[in-house]
């Protein structure tokens, strides 16, 4: 039962990251459409995506008029996604050694 819960938690986190990555891509593509950020969807995506992307804007300077913070944010999310599997493997191994699985 605990192993099933861990499996569901892993799947949930992976799906959550995939959905957030999709929202980020839509948010970045909206910059090509004039006035898109002022729409209802644009304001919602700004509230969801800007705190995460804003963190990277503090450290990644723009090159001319192009900001690479969004690209770095997507890469960071990909690295986080890749790092989740080893963490869950360690957790499952630890719990099995303790006899909880």
Coordinates of C-alpha atoms in Angstrom, one line a residue:
X1 CA 0.0 0.0 0.0
X2 CA 2.8 2.4 0.8
X3 CA 4.6 1.5 -2.4
X4 CA 1.4 2.3 -4.3
X5 CA 1.1 5.7 -2.6
X6 CA 4.7 6.5 -3.5
X7 CA 4.0 5.5 -7.1
X8 CA 1.0 7.7 -7.2
X9 CA 2.9 10.6 -5.7
X10 CA 5.7 10.1 -8.2
X11 CA 3.2 10.1 -11.1
X12 CA 1.4 13.2 -9.7
X13 CA 4.6 15.2 -9.5
X14 CA 5.7 14.2 -13.0
X15 CA 2.3 15.2 -14.4
X16 CA 2.3 18.4 -12.5
X17 CA 5.7 19.4 -13.9
X18 CA 4.6 18.5 -17.4
X19 CA 1.4 20.6 -17.1
X20 CA 3.5 23.5 -15.6
X21 CA 6.0 23.3 -18.5
X22 CA 3.1 23.5 -21.0
X23 CA 1.7 26.5 -19.2
X24 CA 5.1 28.2 -19.3
X25 CA 5.4 27.5 -23.1
X26 CA 1.9 29.1 -23.6
X27 CA 2.9 32.0 -21.4
X28 CA 6.1 32.6 -23.4
X29 CA 4.3 32.3 -26.8
X30 CA 1.7 34.9 -25.6
X31 CA 4.5 37.5 -25.8
X32 CA 4.3 37.3 -29.6
X33 CA 0.6 38.4 -29.5
X34 CA -0.1 42.0 -28.8
X35 CA -2.3 42.5 -25.8
X36 CA -2.4 38.8 -24.9
X37 CA -1.2 39.4 -21.3
X38 CA -4.1 41.8 -20.7
X39 CA -6.7 39.1 -21.5
X40 CA -8.2 37.0 -18.7
X41 CA -6.1 34.0 -19.6
X42 CA -3.0 36.2 -19.9
X43 CA -3.5 37.6 -16.4
X44 CA -4.1 34.1 -15.0
X45 CA -0.9 32.7 -16.6
X46 CA 1.0 35.8 -15.4
X47 CA 0.0 35.0 -11.8
X48 CA 0.9 31.4 -12.2
X49 CA 4.1 31.6 -14.2
X50 CA 5.7 35.0 -13.4
X51 CA 6.9 34.1 -9.8
X52 CA 8.9 31.2 -11.2
X53 CA 10.2 33.0 -14.2
X54 CA 10.9 36.1 -12.3
X55 CA 13.3 34.2 -10.1
X56 CA 15.4 33.5 -13.1
X57 CA 15.1 37.0 -14.5
X58 CA 17.1 38.2 -11.4
X59 CA 20.1 36.0 -12.4
X60 CA 19.9 35.8 -16.2
X61 CA 20.6 39.1 -17.9
X62 CA 18.8 39.8 -21.2
X63 CA 20.8 39.8 -24.4
X64 CA 19.6 43.0 -26.2
X65 CA 15.8 42.8 -26.3
X66 CA 15.8 39.0 -25.8
X67 CA 15.4 37.5 -22.3
X68 CA 16.7 34.0 -21.9
X69 CA 15.3 33.6 -18.4
X70 CA 12.3 31.6 -19.8
X71 CA 14.6 29.2 -21.5
X72 CA 16.7 28.7 -18.4
X73 CA 13.5 28.3 -16.4
X74 CA 12.3 25.5 -18.7
X75 CA 15.7 23.8 -18.5
X76 CA 15.7 24.0 -14.7
X77 CA 12.2 22.4 -14.6
X78 CA 13.5 19.6 -16.9
X79 CA 16.4 19.0 -14.5
X80 CA 14.1 18.9 -11.6
X81 CA 11.9 16.4 -13.4
X82 CA 14.9 14.2 -14.1
X83 CA 16.0 14.4 -10.5
X84 CA 12.7 13.2 -9.1
X85 CA 13.2 9.6 -10.2
X86 CA 16.5 9.0 -8.4
X87 CA 15.0 10.6 -5.2
X88 CA 12.1 8.2 -5.3
X89 CA 14.4 5.3 -6.0
X90 CA 16.4 6.1 -2.9
X91 CA 13.2 6.5 -0.9
X92 CA 11.9 3.1 -2.1
X93 CA 15.2 1.4 -1.4
X94 CA 15.4 3.0 2.1
X95 CA 11.9 2.0 3.0
X96 CA 12.5 -1.6 1.7
X97 CA 15.7 -1.9 3.8
X98 CA 13.7 -0.7 6.8
X99 CA 11.1 -3.4 6.1
X100 CA 8.3 -1.0 5.5
X101 CA 7.6 -2.2 2.0

